[in-house]
Amino acid sequence: MAPLQVGSPFPEGVTFTYIHPTGTLDLTTCGLPIKYEASKEFQNKKVVLVAVPGAFTPTCQQQHVTSYIANLDKLRAKGVDSIVFIASNDAFVMSAWGKANGIKDESILFASDANAEFSRSIGWASGDRTGRYAVVVDHGKVVYAEADTQRGSIEHSGAEGVLAKL
């Protein structure tokens, strides 16, 4: 798979794993991971796919995820149907990260890009981890795709950077 280009279709066959939110914020209550078929899900929605190097890591927690939580209403007002955070962490860690941030529904999904497989396929992995990037897919078509390469920066992949391009 090649790097994502604005105007191109989102690639076929992209899947992640996640644990469906149960409505509880109890970190000791876990469901079972299920497949999230991103290529199919993104066909009928406007989605912001946000990749971070790791759940609970300093920039990812203190700046990145909080920027999306704080701007959720603004993103919805711009027509965003879904926000999906991915990292190379497993689905259990990603589920706990969502709960730790007060997300108990599908307002923001937290999914696993196991082994950074998708991120590697588009050239935006960072070693064994996913890189830091955001992709906006509008009904199957990539309309925004930018990576942050400077350590600690969320200029292009944070909610404010994405909102400026919507």
Coordinates of N, CA, C and O in Angstrom, one line a residue:
M1 N 0.9 -1.2 0.0 CA 0.0 0.0 0.0 C 0.9 1.2 0.0 O 1.9 1.3 0.7
A2 N 0.5 2.2 -0.7 CA 1.3 3.5 -0.8 C 0.8 4.5 0.2 O -0.3 4.3 0.8
P3 N 1.6 5.5 0.4 CA 1.1 6.6 1.3 C -0.2 7.2 0.8 O -0.6 7.1 -0.3
L4 N -1.0 7.7 1.8 CA -2.3 8.2 1.5 C -2.2 9.6 0.8 O -1.3 10.4 1.2
Q5 N -3.0 9.8 -0.2 CA -2.9 11.0 -1.0 C -4.3 11.6 -0.9 O -5.3 10.9 -1.1
V6 N -4.4 13.0 -0.7 CA -5.7 13.6 -0.7 C -6.3 13.4 -2.1 O -5.7 13.5 -3.1
G7 N -7.6 13.1 -2.1 CA -8.3 12.8 -3.3 C -8.4 11.3 -3.7 O -9.2 10.9 -4.5
S8 N -7.6 10.5 -3.1 CA -7.6 9.1 -3.4 C -8.6 8.4 -2.5 O -8.9 8.9 -1.4
P9 N -9.0 7.2 -2.9 CA -9.9 6.4 -2.1 C -9.1 5.9 -0.9 O -7.9 5.6 -1.0
F10 N -9.8 5.7 0.3 CA -9.2 5.0 1.4 C -9.0 3.6 1.0 O -9.8 3.0 0.3
P11 N -7.8 3.0 1.4 CA -7.5 1.7 0.9 C -8.5 0.6 1.4 O -9.2 0.7 2.4
E12 N -8.6 -0.4 0.6 CA -9.5 -1.6 0.8 C -8.8 -2.5 1.9 O -7.6 -2.5 1.9
G13 N -9.6 -3.2 2.6 CA -9.1 -4.3 3.5 C -8.4 -3.8 4.8 O -7.8 -4.6 5.5
V14 N -8.6 -2.5 5.2 CA -8.0 -2.0 6.4 C -8.9 -2.4 7.6 O -10.1 -2.0 7.6
T15 N -8.4 -3.1 8.5 CA -9.1 -3.4 9.7 C -8.3 -3.1 11.0 O -7.1 -3.1 11.0
F16 N -9.0 -2.8 12.0 CA -8.4 -2.6 13.4 C -9.2 -3.5 14.3 O -10.2 -4.1 13.9
T17 N -8.8 -3.6 15.6 CA -9.6 -4.3 16.6 C -9.9 -3.3 17.7 O -9.1 -2.4 18.0
Y18 N -11.1 -3.5 18.3 CA -11.5 -2.6 19.4 C -12.5 -3.4 20.2 O -13.0 -4.4 19.9
I19 N -12.7 -2.8 21.4 CA -13.7 -3.3 22.3 C -14.9 -2.4 22.3 O -14.7 -1.2 22.7
H20 N -16.0 -2.9 22.0 CA -17.2 -2.0 21.9 C -17.5 -1.4 23.3 O -17.5 -2.1 24.3
P21 N -17.7 -0.1 23.4 CA -18.0 0.5 24.7 C -19.2 0.0 25.3 O -20.2 -0.2 24.6
T22 N -19.2 -0.3 26.6 CA -20.3 -0.8 27.3 C -21.1 0.2 28.1 O -22.1 -0.2 28.7
G23 N -20.6 1.4 28.2 CA -21.3 2.4 29.0 C -20.8 2.6 30.4 O -21.1 3.5 31.1
T24 N -19.8 1.7 30.7 CA -19.2 1.8 32.0 C -17.8 2.3 31.9 O -17.1 2.1 30.9
L25 N -17.4 3.1 32.9 CA -16.0 3.5 32.9 C -15.1 2.7 33.8 O -14.0 3.0 34.1
D26 N -15.6 1.6 34.3 CA -14.9 0.6 35.2 C -13.8 0.0 34.4 O -14.0 -0.8 33.4
L27 N -12.6 0.3 34.7 CA -11.4 -0.2 34.0 C -11.2 -1.7 34.2 O -10.4 -2.3 33.4
T28 N -11.8 -2.3 35.2 CA -11.6 -3.7 35.4 C -12.7 -4.5 34.6 O -12.6 -5.7 34.7
T29 N -13.6 -3.9 34.0 CA -14.6 -4.6 33.2 C -14.2 -4.5 31.7 O -14.1 -3.4 31.1
C30 N -14.0 -5.7 31.1 CA -13.5 -5.7 29.7 C -14.4 -6.6 28.9 O -14.9 -7.6 29.3
G31 N -14.6 -6.1 27.7 CA -15.3 -6.9 26.7 C -14.2 -7.7 25.9 O -13.0 -7.7 26.2
L32 N -14.7 -8.3 24.8 CA -13.7 -9.0 23.9 C -13.5 -8.2 22.7 O -14.4 -7.6 22.1
P33 N -12.3 -8.2 22.2 CA -12.0 -7.4 21.0 C -12.7 -8.0 19.8 O -12.9 -9.2 19.6
I34 N -13.2 -7.0 19.0 CA -13.9 -7.4 17.7 C -13.2 -6.6 16.6 O -12.5 -5.6 16.8
K35 N -13.4 -7.1 15.4 CA -12.9 -6.4 14.2 C -13.7 -5.2 13.8 O -14.9 -5.2 13.8
Y36 N -12.9 -4.1 13.5 CA -13.5 -2.9 13.0 C -13.0 -2.8 11.6 O -11.9 -2.6 11.3
E37 N -14.0 -3.0 10.7 CA -13.6 -2.9 9.3 C -13.6 -1.5 8.7 O -14.6 -1.0 8.2
A38 N -12.5 -0.8 8.9 CA -12.4 0.6 8.6 C -12.8 0.9 7.2 O -13.5 1.9 6.9
S39 N -12.3 0.1 6.2 CA -12.6 0.4 4.8 C -14.1 0.4 4.6 O -14.5 1.3 3.8
K40 N -14.8 -0.5 5.2 CA -16.2 -0.5 5.0 C -16.9 0.6 5.8 O -17.8 1.3 5.3
E41 N -16.5 0.8 7.0 CA -17.1 1.8 7.9 C -17.0 3.2 7.3 O -17.8 4.0 7.4
F42 N -15.8 3.5 6.7 CA -15.5 4.8 6.2 C -16.2 5.1 4.9 O -16.2 6.3 4.4
Q43 N -16.9 4.2 4.3 CA -17.6 4.4 3.0 C -18.8 5.3 3.1 O -19.2 6.0 2.2
N44 N -19.5 5.3 4.3 CA -20.7 6.0 4.4 C -20.7 7.0 5.5 O -21.7 7.4 6.0
K45 N -19.5 7.5 5.9 CA -19.3 8.4 7.0 C -18.2 9.4 6.7 O -17.4 9.2 5.8
K46 N -18.2 10.5 7.4 CA -17.0 11.4 7.5 C -16.3 11.1 8.8 O -16.9 11.2 9.8
V47 N -15.1 10.6 8.6 CA -14.4 10.1 9.8 C -13.0 10.8 9.9 O -12.3 11.0 8.9
V48 N -12.6 11.0 11.2 CA -11.3 11.5 11.5 C -10.6 10.3 12.1 O -11.0 9.8 13.2
L49 N -9.5 9.8 11.4 CA -8.7 8.7 11.9 C -7.4 9.4 12.5 O -6.7 10.1 11.8
V50 N -7.2 9.1 13.8 CA -6.1 9.8 14.5 C -5.2 8.7 15.0 O -5.6 7.8 15.7
A51 N -3.9 8.7 14.6 CA -2.9 7.8 15.1 C -2.0 8.4 16.1 O -1.6 9.6 15.8
V52 N -1.7 7.7 17.1 CA -0.7 8.2 18.1 C 0.3 7.1 18.4 O 0.0 5.9 18.3
P53 N 1.5 7.5 18.9 CA 2.5 6.5 19.2 C 2.1 5.5 20.4 O 2.6 4.4 20.4
G54 N 1.3 6.0 21.3 CA 0.9 5.1 22.4 C -0.1 5.7 23.3 O -0.1 6.8 23.7
A55 N -1.0 4.8 23.7 CA -2.0 5.2 24.7 C -1.3 5.5 26.0 O -0.3 4.9 26.4
F56 N -1.8 6.5 26.7 CA -1.3 6.9 28.0 C 0.1 7.6 28.0 O 0.6 7.9 29.0
T57 N 0.7 7.8 26.8 CA 2.0 8.4 26.8 C 1.8 9.9 26.9 O 0.7 10.5 26.6
P58 N 2.8 10.7 27.3 CA 2.6 12.1 27.7 C 1.9 13.0 26.6 O 0.9 13.5 26.9
T59 N 2.5 13.1 25.4 CA 1.9 14.0 24.4 C 0.5 13.4 24.0 O -0.5 14.2 23.9
C60 N 0.4 12.1 23.8 CA -0.8 11.5 23.4 C -2.0 11.7 24.4 O -3.1 12.0 24.0
Q61 N -1.7 11.6 25.7 CA -2.7 11.8 26.7 C -2.9 13.3 27.0 O -4.0 13.7 27.1
Q62 N -1.9 14.0 27.3 CA -2.0 15.4 27.8 C -2.5 16.4 26.7 O -3.1 17.4 27.0
Q63 N -2.1 16.1 25.5 CA -2.5 17.0 24.4 C -3.4 16.5 23.3 O -4.4 17.1 22.9
H64 N -3.0 15.3 22.8 CA -3.7 14.8 21.6 C -5.2 14.4 21.9 O -6.1 14.9 21.3
V65 N -5.4 13.4 22.7 CA -6.7 12.9 22.9 C -7.6 14.0 23.6 O -8.8 14.2 23.2
T66 N -7.0 14.8 24.4 CA -7.8 15.9 25.1 C -8.2 17.0 24.0 O -9.3 17.6 24.2
S67 N -7.4 17.2 23.0 CA -7.8 18.1 22.0 C -9.1 17.7 21.3 O -10.0 18.5 20.9
Y68 N -9.2 16.4 21.1 CA -10.4 15.9 20.4 C -11.6 15.9 21.3 O -12.7 16.2 20.9
I69 N -11.4 15.5 22.6 CA -12.5 15.6 23.5 C -13.1 17.0 23.6 O -14.3 17.2 23.6
A70 N -12.2 18.0 23.8 CA -12.5 19.4 23.9 C -13.2 19.9 22.7 O -14.0 20.8 22.8
N71 N -12.9 19.4 21.5 CA -13.5 19.9 20.3 C -14.5 19.0 19.6 O -14.8 19.2 18.4
L72 N -15.0 18.1 20.3 CA -16.0 17.1 19.8 C -17.2 17.8 19.1 O -17.5 17.5 18.0
D73 N -17.7 18.8 19.8 CA -18.9 19.5 19.2 C -18.5 20.2 18.0 O -19.3 20.3 17.0
K74 N -17.4 20.9 17.9 CA -16.9 21.6 16.7 C -16.7 20.6 15.6 O -17.1 21.0 14.4
L75 N -16.2 19.5 15.8 CA -16.0 18.5 14.8 C -17.3 18.0 14.3 O -17.5 17.8 13.0
R76 N -18.2 17.7 15.2 CA -19.6 17.3 14.7 C -20.2 18.4 13.9 O -20.9 18.1 12.9
A77 N -20.1 19.7 14.3 CA -20.6 20.8 13.5 C -20.1 20.9 12.1 O -20.7 21.4 11.2
K78 N -18.9 20.3 11.9 CA -18.2 20.3 10.6 C -18.6 19.0 9.8 O -18.0 18.7 8.8
G79 N -19.5 18.2 10.4 CA -20.0 17.0 9.7 C -19.3 15.8 10.0 O -19.5 14.7 9.3
V80 N -18.4 15.8 11.0 CA -17.7 14.5 11.3 C -18.6 13.6 12.0 O -19.3 14.0 13.0
D81 N -18.8 12.4 11.5 CA -19.6 11.4 12.1 C -18.9 10.5 13.1 O -19.5 10.0 14.1
S82 N -17.6 10.3 13.0 CA -16.9 9.4 13.8 C -15.4 9.8 13.9 O -14.8 10.4 13.0
I83 N -14.9 9.6 15.1 CA -13.4 9.8 15.4 C -12.9 8.5 15.9 O -13.5 7.9 16.8
V84 N -11.8 8.1 15.3 CA -11.2 6.8 15.6 C -9.8 7.0 15.9 O -9.0 7.4 15.1
F85 N -9.4 6.7 17.2 CA -8.0 6.8 17.6 C -7.4 5.4 17.4 O -8.0 4.4 17.8
I86 N -6.2 5.3 16.9 CA -5.5 4.1 16.8 C -4.1 4.2 17.3 O -3.5 5.3 17.3
A87 N -3.6 3.1 17.8 CA -2.2 3.0 18.3 C -1.8 1.6 18.2 O -2.7 0.7 18.0
S88 N -0.5 1.3 18.3 CA -0.1 -0.1 18.2 C -0.4 -0.9 19.5 O -0.2 -2.1 19.5
N89 N -0.9 -0.2 20.5 CA -1.3 -1.0 21.7 C -2.5 -1.9 21.4 O -3.2 -1.7 20.4
D90 N -2.6 -3.0 22.2 CA -3.7 -3.9 22.0 C -5.1 -3.3 22.3 O -5.2 -2.2 22.9
A91 N -6.1 -4.0 21.9 CA -7.5 -3.5 22.1 C -7.9 -3.3 23.5 O -8.7 -2.4 23.8
F92 N -7.3 -4.1 24.4 CA -7.6 -3.9 25.9 C -7.1 -2.6 26.4 O -7.8 -1.9 27.1
V93 N -5.8 -2.3 26.0 CA -5.2 -1.0 26.5 C -6.0 0.1 25.9 O -6.3 1.1 26.5
M94 N -6.3 0.1 24.6 CA -7.0 1.1 23.9 C -8.4 1.4 24.6 O -8.8 2.5 24.8
S95 N -9.1 0.3 24.9 CA -10.4 0.4 25.6 C -10.2 1.1 27.0 O -11.0 2.0 27.3
A96 N -9.2 0.7 27.7 CA -9.0 1.3 29.0 C -8.6 2.8 28.8 O -9.0 3.6 29.7
W97 N -7.9 3.1 27.8 CA -7.5 4.5 27.6 C -8.8 5.4 27.3 O -8.9 6.5 27.8
G98 N -9.7 4.8 26.5 CA -11.0 5.5 26.3 C -11.7 5.7 27.6 O -12.2 6.8 27.9
K99 N -11.8 4.7 28.4 CA -12.5 4.8 29.7 C -11.8 5.8 30.6 O -12.5 6.6 31.3
A100 N -10.5 5.7 30.7 CA -9.8 6.7 31.5 C -10.0 8.1 31.1 O -9.9 9.0 32.0
N101 N -10.4 8.3 29.9 CA -10.7 9.7 29.4 C -12.2 10.0 29.4 O -12.7 11.0 28.8
G102 N -13.0 9.1 30.1 CA -14.4 9.4 30.3 C -15.3 9.1 29.1 O -16.5 9.4 29.0
I103 N -14.8 8.3 28.1 CA -15.5 8.0 26.9 C -16.2 6.6 27.2 O -15.6 5.6 27.3
K104 N -17.6 6.7 27.2 CA -18.3 5.4 27.5 C -19.3 5.1 26.4 O -20.2 4.2 26.6
D105 N -19.1 5.7 25.3 CA -20.0 5.4 24.1 C -19.1 5.4 22.9 O -17.9 5.4 23.0
E106 N -19.7 5.5 21.7 CA -18.9 5.5 20.5 C -18.6 6.9 20.0 O -18.4 7.1 18.8
S107 N -18.7 7.9 20.8 CA -18.4 9.3 20.4 C -16.9 9.3 19.9 O -16.6 10.1 18.9
I108 N -16.0 8.6 20.5 CA -14.7 8.4 20.0 C -14.3 6.9 20.2 O -14.5 6.4 21.3
L109 N -13.9 6.3 19.1 CA -13.5 4.9 19.3 C -12.0 4.8 19.5 O -11.2 5.6 18.9
F110 N -11.6 3.8 20.3 CA -10.2 3.6 20.5 C -9.9 2.2 20.1 O -10.4 1.2 20.6
A111 N -9.0 2.1 19.0 CA -8.8 0.8 18.4 C -7.3 0.5 18.2 O -6.5 1.4 18.3
S112 N -7.0 -0.7 18.0 CA -5.6 -1.2 17.9 C -5.2 -1.4 16.4 O -5.9 -2.0 15.7
D113 N -4.1 -0.7 16.1 CA -3.5 -1.0 14.8 C -2.3 -1.9 15.2 O -1.2 -1.5 15.3
A114 N -2.7 -3.2 15.3 CA -1.7 -4.2 15.8 C -0.5 -4.2 15.0 O -0.5 -4.2 13.8
N115 N 0.6 -4.2 15.7 CA 2.0 -4.2 15.1 C 2.2 -3.0 14.1 O 3.0 -3.1 13.2
A116 N 1.3 -2.0 14.3 CA 1.4 -0.8 13.4 C 1.3 -1.2 12.0 O 1.8 -0.5 11.1
E117 N 0.5 -2.2 11.7 CA 0.4 -2.8 10.3 C -0.1 -1.8 9.3 O 0.5 -1.6 8.3
F118 N -1.2 -1.1 9.6 CA -1.8 -0.1 8.7 C -0.8 1.1 8.6 O -0.5 1.5 7.5
S119 N -0.3 1.6 9.7 CA 0.6 2.7 9.7 C 1.9 2.4 8.9 O 2.4 3.3 8.2
R120 N 2.4 1.2 9.0 CA 3.6 0.8 8.2 C 3.2 0.8 6.7 O 4.0 1.2 5.9
S121 N 2.0 0.3 6.4 CA 1.6 0.2 5.0 C 1.5 1.6 4.3 O 1.6 1.6 3.1
I122 N 1.3 2.6 5.1 CA 1.2 4.0 4.4 C 2.5 4.8 4.7 O 2.5 6.0 4.4
G123 N 3.4 4.2 5.3 CA 4.7 4.8 5.6 C 4.8 5.7 6.8 O 5.7 6.6 6.9
W124 N 3.8 5.6 7.7 CA 3.7 6.5 8.8 C 3.8 5.8 10.2 O 3.1 6.1 11.1
A125 N 4.7 4.8 10.2 CA 5.0 4.1 11.5 C 6.3 4.8 12.0 O 7.0 5.4 11.3
S126 N 6.5 4.6 13.3 CA 7.6 5.1 14.0 C 8.2 3.9 14.8 O 7.9 3.6 15.9
G127 N 9.1 3.2 14.1 CA 9.7 2.0 14.7 C 8.6 0.9 14.8 O 7.9 0.6 13.8
D128 N 8.4 0.4 16.0 CA 7.3 -0.6 16.2 C 6.0 0.0 16.6 O 5.0 -0.7 16.8
R129 N 5.9 1.3 16.6 CA 4.7 2.0 16.9 C 4.1 2.8 15.7 O 4.7 3.0 14.7
T130 N 2.8 3.1 15.9 CA 2.2 4.0 14.9 C 2.8 5.4 15.0 O 3.3 5.8 16.1
G131 N 2.8 6.1 13.9 CA 3.3 7.5 14.0 C 2.2 8.4 14.5 O 1.2 7.9 15.0
R132 N 2.4 9.7 14.5 CA 1.4 10.6 14.9 C 0.9 11.3 13.6 O 1.6 12.1 13.0
Y133 N -0.4 11.0 13.3 CA -1.0 11.6 12.1 C -2.5 11.6 12.2 O -3.1 11.0 13.1
A134 N -3.1 12.3 11.3 CA -4.5 12.4 11.2 C -4.9 12.2 9.7 O -4.2 12.8 8.8
V135 N -6.0 11.5 9.5 CA -6.5 11.3 8.2 C -8.0 11.6 8.2 O -8.7 11.0 9.1
V136 N -8.5 12.4 7.4 CA -10.0 12.6 7.3 C -10.5 11.9 6.0 O -9.9 12.1 4.9
V137 N -11.4 11.0 6.2 CA -12.0 10.3 5.1 C -13.5 10.7 5.0 O -14.2 10.6 6.0
D138 N -13.9 11.2 3.9 CA -15.3 11.6 3.7 C -15.9 10.7 2.6 O -15.6 10.7 1.5
H139 N -16.7 9.8 3.2 CA -17.4 8.8 2.3 C -16.5 8.0 1.4 O -16.7 7.9 0.2
G140 N -15.4 7.5 2.0 CA -14.5 6.7 1.3 C -13.3 7.4 0.6 O -12.4 6.7 0.1
K141 N -13.4 8.7 0.6 CA -12.3 9.5 -0.1 C -11.5 10.2 0.9 O -12.0 10.9 1.8
V142 N -10.2 10.2 0.8 CA -9.2 10.9 1.7 C -9.3 12.4 1.3 O -9.0 12.7 0.2
V143 N -9.7 13.2 2.3 CA -9.7 14.6 2.1 C -8.7 15.4 2.9 O -8.5 16.6 2.7
Y144 N -8.0 14.7 3.8 CA -6.9 15.3 4.6 C -6.0 14.2 5.1 O -6.5 13.1 5.5
A145 N -4.7 14.3 5.0 CA -3.8 13.3 5.5 C -2.5 14.1 5.8 O -1.8 14.5 4.9
E146 N -2.2 14.2 7.1 CA -1.0 14.9 7.5 C -0.4 14.2 8.7 O -1.1 13.7 9.6
A147 N 0.9 14.2 8.7 CA 1.7 13.6 9.9 C 2.4 14.7 10.6 O 2.8 15.7 10.0
D148 N 2.6 14.5 11.9 CA 3.5 15.3 12.7 C 4.8 14.5 12.9 O 4.7 13.4 13.4
T149 N 5.9 15.1 12.5 CA 7.1 14.4 12.6 C 8.0 15.0 13.7 O 9.0 14.4 14.1
Q150 N 7.7 16.2 14.2 CA 8.5 16.8 15.3 C 8.0 16.2 16.6 O 6.7 16.3 16.9
R151 N 8.8 15.7 17.4 CA 8.5 15.1 18.7 C 7.6 16.1 19.6 O 8.0 17.2 19.7
G152 N 6.5 15.6 20.0 CA 5.7 16.4 20.9 C 4.7 17.3 20.2 O 3.9 18.0 20.8
S153 N 4.8 17.4 18.9 CA 3.9 18.3 18.1 C 2.6 17.6 17.7 O 2.7 16.4 17.2
I154 N 1.5 18.3 17.8 CA 0.2 17.8 17.3 C -0.4 18.9 16.3 O -1.5 18.9 16.1
E155 N 0.5 19.7 15.8 CA 0.1 20.7 14.9 C -0.8 20.3 13.8 O -1.8 20.9 13.5
H156 N -0.5 19.2 13.1 CA -1.3 18.7 12.0 C -2.3 17.6 12.4 O -3.3 17.4 11.7
S157 N -2.0 16.9 13.4 CA -2.9 15.7 13.8 C -3.8 16.0 15.0 O -4.7 15.2 15.2
G158 N -3.6 17.1 15.6 CA -4.5 17.5 16.7 C -5.8 18.0 16.2 O -5.9 18.4 15.0
A159 N -6.8 18.1 17.0 CA -8.2 18.5 16.6 C -8.1 19.9 16.0 O -8.8 20.2 15.0
E160 N -7.4 20.8 16.5 CA -7.3 22.2 16.0 C -6.8 22.2 14.6 O -7.3 22.9 13.7
G161 N -5.7 21.5 14.3 CA -5.2 21.4 13.0 C -6.1 20.8 12.0 O -6.2 21.2 10.9
V162 N -6.8 19.7 12.4 CA -7.8 19.1 11.5 C -9.0 20.1 11.3 O -9.4 20.2 10.1
L163 N -9.5 20.7 12.3 CA -10.6 21.6 12.2 C -10.3 22.7 11.2 O -11.2 23.2 10.4
A164 N -9.1 23.2 11.2 CA -8.7 24.3 10.3 C -8.7 23.9 8.8 O -8.8 24.7 8.0
K165 N -8.7 22.6 8.6 CA -8.7 22.1 7.2 C -10.1 21.6 6.8 O -10.3 21.2 5.6
L166 N -11.1 21.5 7.7 CA -12.4 21.0 7.3 C -13.3 22.1 6.7 O -13.2 23.2 7.1

